[in-house]
Structures are given as C-alpha cells and as structure tokens.
Tab-separated table of C-alpha atoms in Angstrom:
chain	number	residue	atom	x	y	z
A	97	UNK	CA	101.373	-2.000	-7.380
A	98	UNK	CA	104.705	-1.951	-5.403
A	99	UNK	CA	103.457	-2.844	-2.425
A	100	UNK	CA	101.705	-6.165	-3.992
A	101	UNK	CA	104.817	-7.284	-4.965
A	102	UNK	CA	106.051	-7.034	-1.657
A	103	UNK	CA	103.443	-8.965	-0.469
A	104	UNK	CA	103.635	-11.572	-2.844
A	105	UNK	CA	107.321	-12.020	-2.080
A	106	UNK	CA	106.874	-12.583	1.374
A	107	UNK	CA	104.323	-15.216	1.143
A	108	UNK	CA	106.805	-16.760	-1.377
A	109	UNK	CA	109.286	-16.775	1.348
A	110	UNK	CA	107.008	-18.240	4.473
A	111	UNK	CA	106.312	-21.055	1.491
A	112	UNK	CA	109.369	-21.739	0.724
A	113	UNK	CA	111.096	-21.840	4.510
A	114	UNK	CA	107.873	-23.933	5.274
A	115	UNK	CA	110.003	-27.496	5.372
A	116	UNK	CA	113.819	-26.115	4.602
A	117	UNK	CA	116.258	-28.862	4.876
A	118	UNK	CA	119.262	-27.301	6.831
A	119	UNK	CA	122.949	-28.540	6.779
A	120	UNK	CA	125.284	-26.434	9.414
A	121	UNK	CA	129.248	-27.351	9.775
A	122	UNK	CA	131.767	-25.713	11.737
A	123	UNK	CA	135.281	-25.572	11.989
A	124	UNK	CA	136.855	-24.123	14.790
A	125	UNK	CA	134.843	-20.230	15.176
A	126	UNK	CA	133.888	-20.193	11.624
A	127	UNK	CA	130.053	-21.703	10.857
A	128	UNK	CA	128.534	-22.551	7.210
A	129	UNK	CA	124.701	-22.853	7.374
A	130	UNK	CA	123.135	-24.089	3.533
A	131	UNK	CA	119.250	-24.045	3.828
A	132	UNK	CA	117.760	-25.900	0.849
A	133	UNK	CA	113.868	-25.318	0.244
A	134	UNK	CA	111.737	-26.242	-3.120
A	135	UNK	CA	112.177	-22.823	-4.362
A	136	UNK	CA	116.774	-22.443	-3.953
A	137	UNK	CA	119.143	-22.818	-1.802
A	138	UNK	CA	121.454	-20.584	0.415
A	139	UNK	CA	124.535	-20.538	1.966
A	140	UNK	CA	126.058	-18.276	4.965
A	141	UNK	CA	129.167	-18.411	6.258
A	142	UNK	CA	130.642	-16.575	9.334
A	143	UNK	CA	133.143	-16.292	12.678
A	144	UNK	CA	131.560	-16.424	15.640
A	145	UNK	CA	131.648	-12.582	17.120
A	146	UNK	CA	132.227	-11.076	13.558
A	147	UNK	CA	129.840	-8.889	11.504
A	148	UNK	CA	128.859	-10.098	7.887
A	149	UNK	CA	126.898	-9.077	5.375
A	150	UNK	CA	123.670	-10.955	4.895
A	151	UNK	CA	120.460	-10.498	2.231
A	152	UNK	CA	116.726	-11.148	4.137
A	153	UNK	CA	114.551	-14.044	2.152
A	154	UNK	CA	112.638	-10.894	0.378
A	155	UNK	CA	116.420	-9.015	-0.499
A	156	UNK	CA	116.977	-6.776	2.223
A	157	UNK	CA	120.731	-6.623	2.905
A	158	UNK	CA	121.947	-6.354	6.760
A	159	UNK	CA	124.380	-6.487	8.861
A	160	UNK	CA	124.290	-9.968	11.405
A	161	UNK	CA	126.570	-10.577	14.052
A	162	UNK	CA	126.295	-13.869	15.904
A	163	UNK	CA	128.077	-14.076	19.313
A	164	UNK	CA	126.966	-17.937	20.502
C-alpha cells in the first residue's frame, strides 16, 4: 500500500533525527549545516536571504529561504 510506505518513511525519519549530531559553519552570509544521524548524513548549504533548493527527510523537494 502507498500510503504504508509513507508511513513507514516518516517514522524512519523521527528515528533517525531522534539524537542527530549537527555541525553548522559560516563564512561571511553563506551557512553549511551537516546533520549526521545513525541512518546518513546531510549537508545544506546557503546565503542568508537567498532561495535554495532543499529535499524534506521523506524526499519532498522545496524551496527554503532563510533571512536570520
């Protein structure tokens, strides 16, 4: 069933971000964020005030813009 696997992915994800270990640099406007969990690792990197393109834990994509 579709919708199982749906489900099944999102308690994957609420597992996994449970205890992330979370490493954020910045240089000037630009950020990197790496979250590391059991399950992988990801990395985002963005200007302050800019749109990018970003993929949700269960692989929706979006549009994020961050404006600290």
């Amino acid at each position: 069933h579709h919708s199982s696997v749906h489900v099944f992915l999102r308690k994957i994800a609420v597992a996994a971000a449970s205890k992330p270990a979370v490493e954020i640099t910045q240089q000037g406007e630009s950020l990197s964020i790496q979250t590391s969990t059991s399950v992988r690792t990801t990395y985002v990197s963005f200007t302050v005030g800019e749109s990018f393109n970003e993929t949700t834990v269960d692989g929706r994509p979006c549009t994020v813009m961050l404006d600290c």
